[in-house]
C-alpha cells in the first residue's frame, strides 16, 4: 500500500533533494570539520590535550553537575507531571504552560536572573549565607542553573505516558488488595520507567552542553568551576584551535552516544506501547 | 432493595473505585504543595527578579536602557538574524517532513536521526564549527581574506550559527504529525486531478497548520534567544555584531545591572508571548483532534 503511494504523490525527488542538500551544507559538513580538524593532531598530542588536568577537571565539573541536576529533575519532574496529570487545582493550566519556560527563555536571561537570586545578598542567597551554603560561583550554582534548564525535558516526556496510563489497571490492582503505594511502585512506576529514563537522558544531554545559563553563576575558576563549553571558548579565544577541536570532539562523541541511547530508549518504549 | 437505593449504589460505586486509585486529600495536597513550591523556586523567582531588577532604577531608567542606540541596533540585528534563519528552516522542515512522511525509502531512520543532530550539539561547538570553516585560520580563511569577505566575527557567521542551532525545530514538529495523518487525502486530491502544489496548499497545509505554527514559534524563540553559538562567532562589537542576548551579557559584565535586566525583560516578554502562543496552538490542536474523532459534533456546531 505504501509503495503504491510512491507512484501517486509527487515531490519525492524535490523534497528529498532539498532535505539532503540543506542537511549536508548546513549541518553535516560543518560538523565534519571537528573530526577532520582533530585528525590533523597526532595521537599523542590529541591524548595530551584531552587528558590535561585542567580539561579533566572541567569534565568532572560538567558531568558531575549535569548528573546531579538531571537526577533532581527526574524526581521533581515525575512529581510535577503526576500532579499536573492526576490532580485538579486552581491555576493548573497556567502552571502547565509555565513548565516550558526554560525552553522559551533565552539562556543568558536565565543566567543573570539565577546569579542575582543566589549571590550572598540576593533573595535566596541571603538565607543560605548564614547557613554557610555558598551557591553563586560554586559547583552548586552550576547545578541549580542546570536544574532550571533540564526540568521541562523530564516533565514533558513523562506527562503523555501518565496521561495514557489506564486507570483500570490501577483499579484492578486495588481490587486485588494492593495498597496505593504498592500500586504505584508495582504498576505505575514500571510503566513510566522508560519515559523517566528518557527524560533523564534528555536533561543530562542538554546539561553537558549548556553554556548561557551557567557562565554567569559558575564563576569560571579553572580546576574548580570551569565547565567544558567555557574551556572550549577559552581555547578558541587563545587561537588554540587544535586544543578546542580535540576537547570538542570528546564532547561530541559523548553527545552522540547519548543521542543514540535516547533513540534506543524511545524505540523500546514505542515497542512496549505497541504490544 | 428499593430502586432509589440501587441508583444510589450505582452512583457511588465509581467513586469508591476512584478512592481506591486516588490518594487521600492530605497526600494529594501535600504533593501539589511540594510541586508548586519547587516550581515557584525554580521558575517563578527568576522571572520575578528579572522585572524587579529591570525597574530598580525607575521607569525612566528602564526606558532609557531600552531605547538607547546600542540596544536598538541589537534588537534590529536579532530580528534580522531570525528573519533569515526561520524561513530557511521552514522550507527545510516542510521538505523533510514531506519526503519522510509520504514516502518509503531506505535510510529514513538515519535521516530522522541526522535531522536531530543539532539538538545534541553544545551551542558552543555549534559556533566553533563555523570558526573552523570560515575563521582566519579556518579552511576557507585564506580564500575569504583574499576576496575581503568576513563571515566570522560578523553578521553572516551569526546567521549561520543560528540557522544550525534552530534547524531541527520545524521538521521535528511536522514529521510525527504528518506521519500520523498518512497520505490518503493527498492521494485522493491527486487522483481527482489536482497538481502537486495545489494538493500541498489546499489539502496538506490546512491539516498541518497548527503544528507548523507551533514549530515556527519554537524556532523563532530559539533564534532570537540563542546565546552560546552566536557568542562564539560574534565580534562583540556594540552597534554592529551584538544581538539582544549578547547585549544583556555586556551590560551585566559592566555592572549596569538595571540596564541589563531591562533588556532581559524584553526577551522575557518574548518568552511569555511564545508560551501563550504555544498554549493556544495546543488548545487548537486538541479541538481539531476532537472534531476529527467526533464529526457529528462539528456538523452540529457549524449548523448552529
PDB file of C-alpha atoms in Angstrom, chain A residues 122-243:
ATOM      1  CA  UNK A 122      20.318  38.007  46.814  1.00  0.00           C
ATOM      2  CA  UNK A 123      16.737  36.948  47.545  1.00  0.00           C
ATOM      3  CA  UNK A 124      17.716  33.328  48.194  1.00  0.00           C
ATOM      4  CA  UNK A 125      21.438  33.737  48.800  1.00  0.00           C
ATOM      5  CA  UNK A 126      20.902  35.847  51.929  1.00  0.00           C
ATOM      6  CA  UNK A 127      19.121  32.954  53.645  1.00  0.00           C
ATOM      7  CA  UNK A 128      21.765  30.431  52.616  1.00  0.00           C
ATOM      8  CA  UNK A 129      24.738  32.612  53.562  1.00  0.00           C
ATOM      9  CA  UNK A 130      24.212  32.310  57.375  1.00  0.00           C
ATOM     10  CA  UNK A 131      23.955  28.533  56.950  1.00  0.00           C
ATOM     11  CA  UNK A 132      27.369  28.554  55.327  1.00  0.00           C
ATOM     12  CA  UNK A 133      25.979  27.479  51.954  1.00  0.00           C
ATOM     13  CA  UNK A 134      27.555  29.274  49.028  1.00  0.00           C
ATOM     14  CA  UNK A 135      25.753  28.860  45.710  1.00  0.00           C
ATOM     15  CA  UNK A 136      26.878  31.508  43.252  1.00  0.00           C
ATOM     16  CA  UNK A 137      30.374  30.952  41.858  1.00  0.00           C
ATOM     17  CA  UNK A 138      30.397  27.371  43.132  1.00  0.00           C
ATOM     18  CA  UNK A 139      29.605  23.909  41.824  1.00  0.00           C
ATOM     19  CA  UNK A 140      26.186  24.170  43.467  1.00  0.00           C
ATOM     20  CA  UNK A 141      25.327  27.223  41.368  1.00  0.00           C
ATOM     21  CA  UNK A 142      26.138  25.344  38.165  1.00  0.00           C
ATOM     22  CA  UNK A 143      23.840  22.542  39.294  1.00  0.00           C
ATOM     23  CA  UNK A 144      20.988  24.944  40.027  1.00  0.00           C
ATOM     24  CA  UNK A 145      21.283  26.529  36.560  1.00  0.00           C
ATOM     25  CA  UNK A 146      21.219  23.040  35.008  1.00  0.00           C
ATOM     26  CA  UNK A 147      18.141  22.080  37.057  1.00  0.00           C
ATOM     27  CA  UNK A 148      16.366  25.117  35.606  1.00  0.00           C
ATOM     28  CA  UNK A 149      17.376  24.195  32.049  1.00  0.00           C
ATOM     29  CA  UNK A 150      16.545  20.484  32.273  1.00  0.00           C
ATOM     30  CA  UNK A 151      13.195  20.473  34.092  1.00  0.00           C
ATOM     31  CA  UNK A 152      10.828  20.575  31.081  1.00  0.00           C
ATOM     32  CA  UNK A 153      12.564  17.587  29.447  1.00  0.00           C
ATOM     33  CA  UNK A 154      11.526  15.189  32.216  1.00  0.00           C
ATOM     34  CA  UNK A 155       8.037  16.639  32.729  1.00  0.00           C
ATOM     35  CA  UNK A 156       7.204  16.663  29.010  1.00  0.00           C
ATOM     36  CA  UNK A 157       8.469  13.104  28.459  1.00  0.00           C
ATOM     37  CA  UNK A 158       6.639  11.605  31.426  1.00  0.00           C
ATOM     38  CA  UNK A 159       3.371  13.563  31.082  1.00  0.00           C
ATOM     39  CA  UNK A 160       1.962  11.839  27.948  1.00  0.00           C
ATOM     40  CA  UNK A 161       2.761   8.391  29.378  1.00  0.00           C
ATOM     41  CA  UNK A 162       0.918   9.178  32.614  1.00  0.00           C
ATOM     42  CA  UNK A 163      -1.944  10.561  30.516  1.00  0.00           C
ATOM     43  CA  UNK A 164      -2.249   7.272  28.616  1.00  0.00           C
ATOM     44  CA  UNK A 165      -1.991   5.121  31.727  1.00  0.00           C
ATOM     45  CA  UNK A 166      -5.212   3.122  32.038  1.00  0.00           C
ATOM     46  CA  UNK A 167      -6.877   3.795  35.364  1.00  0.00           C
ATOM     47  CA  UNK A 168      -8.481   0.332  35.003  1.00  0.00           C
ATOM     48  CA  UNK A 169      -5.106  -1.319  35.616  1.00  0.00           C
ATOM     49  CA  UNK A 170      -4.743   0.575  38.860  1.00  0.00           C
ATOM     50  CA  UNK A 171      -8.340  -0.285  39.767  1.00  0.00           C
ATOM     51  CA  UNK A 172      -7.560  -3.940  39.136  1.00  0.00           C
ATOM     52  CA  UNK A 173      -4.510  -3.731  41.390  1.00  0.00           C
ATOM     53  CA  UNK A 174      -6.563  -2.006  44.086  1.00  0.00           C
ATOM     54  CA  UNK A 175      -9.423  -4.510  43.870  1.00  0.00           C
ATOM     55  CA  UNK A 176      -6.912  -7.340  44.186  1.00  0.00           C
ATOM     56  CA  UNK A 177      -5.953  -5.817  47.510  1.00  0.00           C
ATOM     57  CA  UNK A 178      -2.875  -3.770  46.617  1.00  0.00           C
ATOM     58  CA  UNK A 179      -2.196  -0.783  48.802  1.00  0.00           C
ATOM     59  CA  UNK A 180      -1.991   2.567  46.992  1.00  0.00           C
ATOM     60  CA  UNK A 181       1.773   2.658  47.481  1.00  0.00           C
ATOM     61  CA  UNK A 182       2.124  -0.888  46.113  1.00  0.00           C
ATOM     62  CA  UNK A 183       0.035   0.018  43.072  1.00  0.00           C
ATOM     63  CA  UNK A 184       2.352   2.918  42.455  1.00  0.00           C
ATOM     64  CA  UNK A 185       5.630   1.030  42.805  1.00  0.00           C
ATOM     65  CA  UNK A 186       4.464  -2.156  41.067  1.00  0.00           C
ATOM     66  CA  UNK A 187       2.101  -0.839  38.359  1.00  0.00           C
ATOM     67  CA  UNK A 188       2.587   2.875  37.705  1.00  0.00           C
ATOM     68  CA  UNK A 189       6.326   3.148  38.154  1.00  0.00           C
ATOM     69  CA  UNK A 190       7.313   0.293  35.785  1.00  0.00           C
ATOM     70  CA  UNK A 191       5.095   1.822  33.074  1.00  0.00           C
ATOM     71  CA  UNK A 192       6.594   5.298  33.297  1.00  0.00           C
ATOM     72  CA  UNK A 193      10.111   3.928  33.882  1.00  0.00           C
ATOM     73  CA  UNK A 194      11.323   4.090  30.251  1.00  0.00           C
ATOM     74  CA  UNK A 195       9.922   7.606  29.823  1.00  0.00           C
ATOM     75  CA  UNK A 196      11.573   8.673  33.055  1.00  0.00           C
ATOM     76  CA  UNK A 197      14.904   7.292  31.863  1.00  0.00           C
ATOM     77  CA  UNK A 198      14.491   9.071  28.515  1.00  0.00           C
ATOM     78  CA  UNK A 199      13.696  12.314  30.326  1.00  0.00           C
ATOM     79  CA  UNK A 200      16.801  11.891  32.477  1.00  0.00           C
ATOM     80  CA  UNK A 201      18.959  11.268  29.389  1.00  0.00           C
ATOM     81  CA  UNK A 202      17.496  14.291  27.562  1.00  0.00           C
ATOM     82  CA  UNK A 203      18.052  16.570  30.558  1.00  0.00           C
ATOM     83  CA  UNK A 204      21.584  15.221  31.034  1.00  0.00           C
ATOM     84  CA  UNK A 205      22.421  15.621  27.322  1.00  0.00           C
ATOM     85  CA  UNK A 206      21.196  19.199  27.360  1.00  0.00           C
ATOM     86  CA  UNK A 207      23.072  19.946  30.578  1.00  0.00           C
ATOM     87  CA  UNK A 208      26.525  18.806  29.426  1.00  0.00           C
ATOM     88  CA  UNK A 209      26.446  21.242  26.505  1.00  0.00           C
ATOM     89  CA  UNK A 210      24.762  24.141  28.297  1.00  0.00           C
ATOM     90  CA  UNK A 211      26.630  27.420  28.314  1.00  0.00           C
ATOM     91  CA  UNK A 212      24.495  30.575  28.577  1.00  0.00           C
ATOM     92  CA  UNK A 213      22.700  29.937  31.842  1.00  0.00           C
ATOM     93  CA  UNK A 214      25.813  28.562  33.558  1.00  0.00           C
ATOM     94  CA  UNK A 215      28.630  31.023  32.779  1.00  0.00           C
ATOM     95  CA  UNK A 216      27.185  33.809  34.896  1.00  0.00           C
ATOM     96  CA  UNK A 217      26.655  31.760  38.057  1.00  0.00           C
ATOM     97  CA  UNK A 218      29.682  29.457  37.787  1.00  0.00           C
ATOM     98  CA  UNK A 219      32.477  31.941  38.485  1.00  0.00           C
ATOM     99  CA  UNK A 220      34.572  30.117  35.887  1.00  0.00           C
ATOM    100  CA  UNK A 221      37.565  29.227  38.062  1.00  0.00           C
ATOM    101  CA  UNK A 222      39.888  26.772  36.281  1.00  0.00           C
ATOM    102  CA  UNK A 223      40.048  23.368  38.007  1.00  0.00           C
ATOM    103  CA  UNK A 224      37.031  24.244  40.188  1.00  0.00           C
ATOM    104  CA  UNK A 225      34.022  25.701  38.418  1.00  0.00           C
ATOM    105  CA  UNK A 226      35.084  25.709  34.790  1.00  0.00           C
ATOM    106  CA  UNK A 227      32.651  23.834  32.540  1.00  0.00           C
ATOM    107  CA  UNK A 228      33.753  22.153  29.303  1.00  0.00           C
ATOM    108  CA  UNK A 229      31.924  24.529  26.909  1.00  0.00           C
ATOM    109  CA  UNK A 230      33.628  27.504  28.573  1.00  0.00           C
ATOM    110  CA  UNK A 231      37.016  25.793  28.292  1.00  0.00           C
ATOM    111  CA  UNK A 232      36.408  25.345  24.548  1.00  0.00           C
ATOM    112  CA  UNK A 233      35.652  29.067  24.200  1.00  0.00           C
ATOM    113  CA  UNK A 234      38.768  29.966  26.207  1.00  0.00           C
ATOM    114  CA  UNK A 235      40.906  27.843  23.896  1.00  0.00           C
ATOM    115  CA  UNK A 236      39.302  29.431  20.827  1.00  0.00           C
ATOM    116  CA  UNK A 237      39.978  32.907  22.176  1.00  0.00           C
ATOM    117  CA  UNK A 238      43.635  31.969  22.603  1.00  0.00           C
ATOM    118  CA  UNK A 239      43.635  30.747  18.964  1.00  0.00           C
ATOM    119  CA  UNK A 240      44.342  27.219  20.222  1.00  0.00           C
ATOM    120  CA  UNK A 241      42.078  25.761  17.540  1.00  0.00           C
ATOM    121  CA  UNK A 242      43.639  22.296  17.764  1.00  0.00           C
ATOM    122  CA  UNK A 243      43.044  22.137  21.523  1.00  0.00           C
TER     123      UNK A 243
END
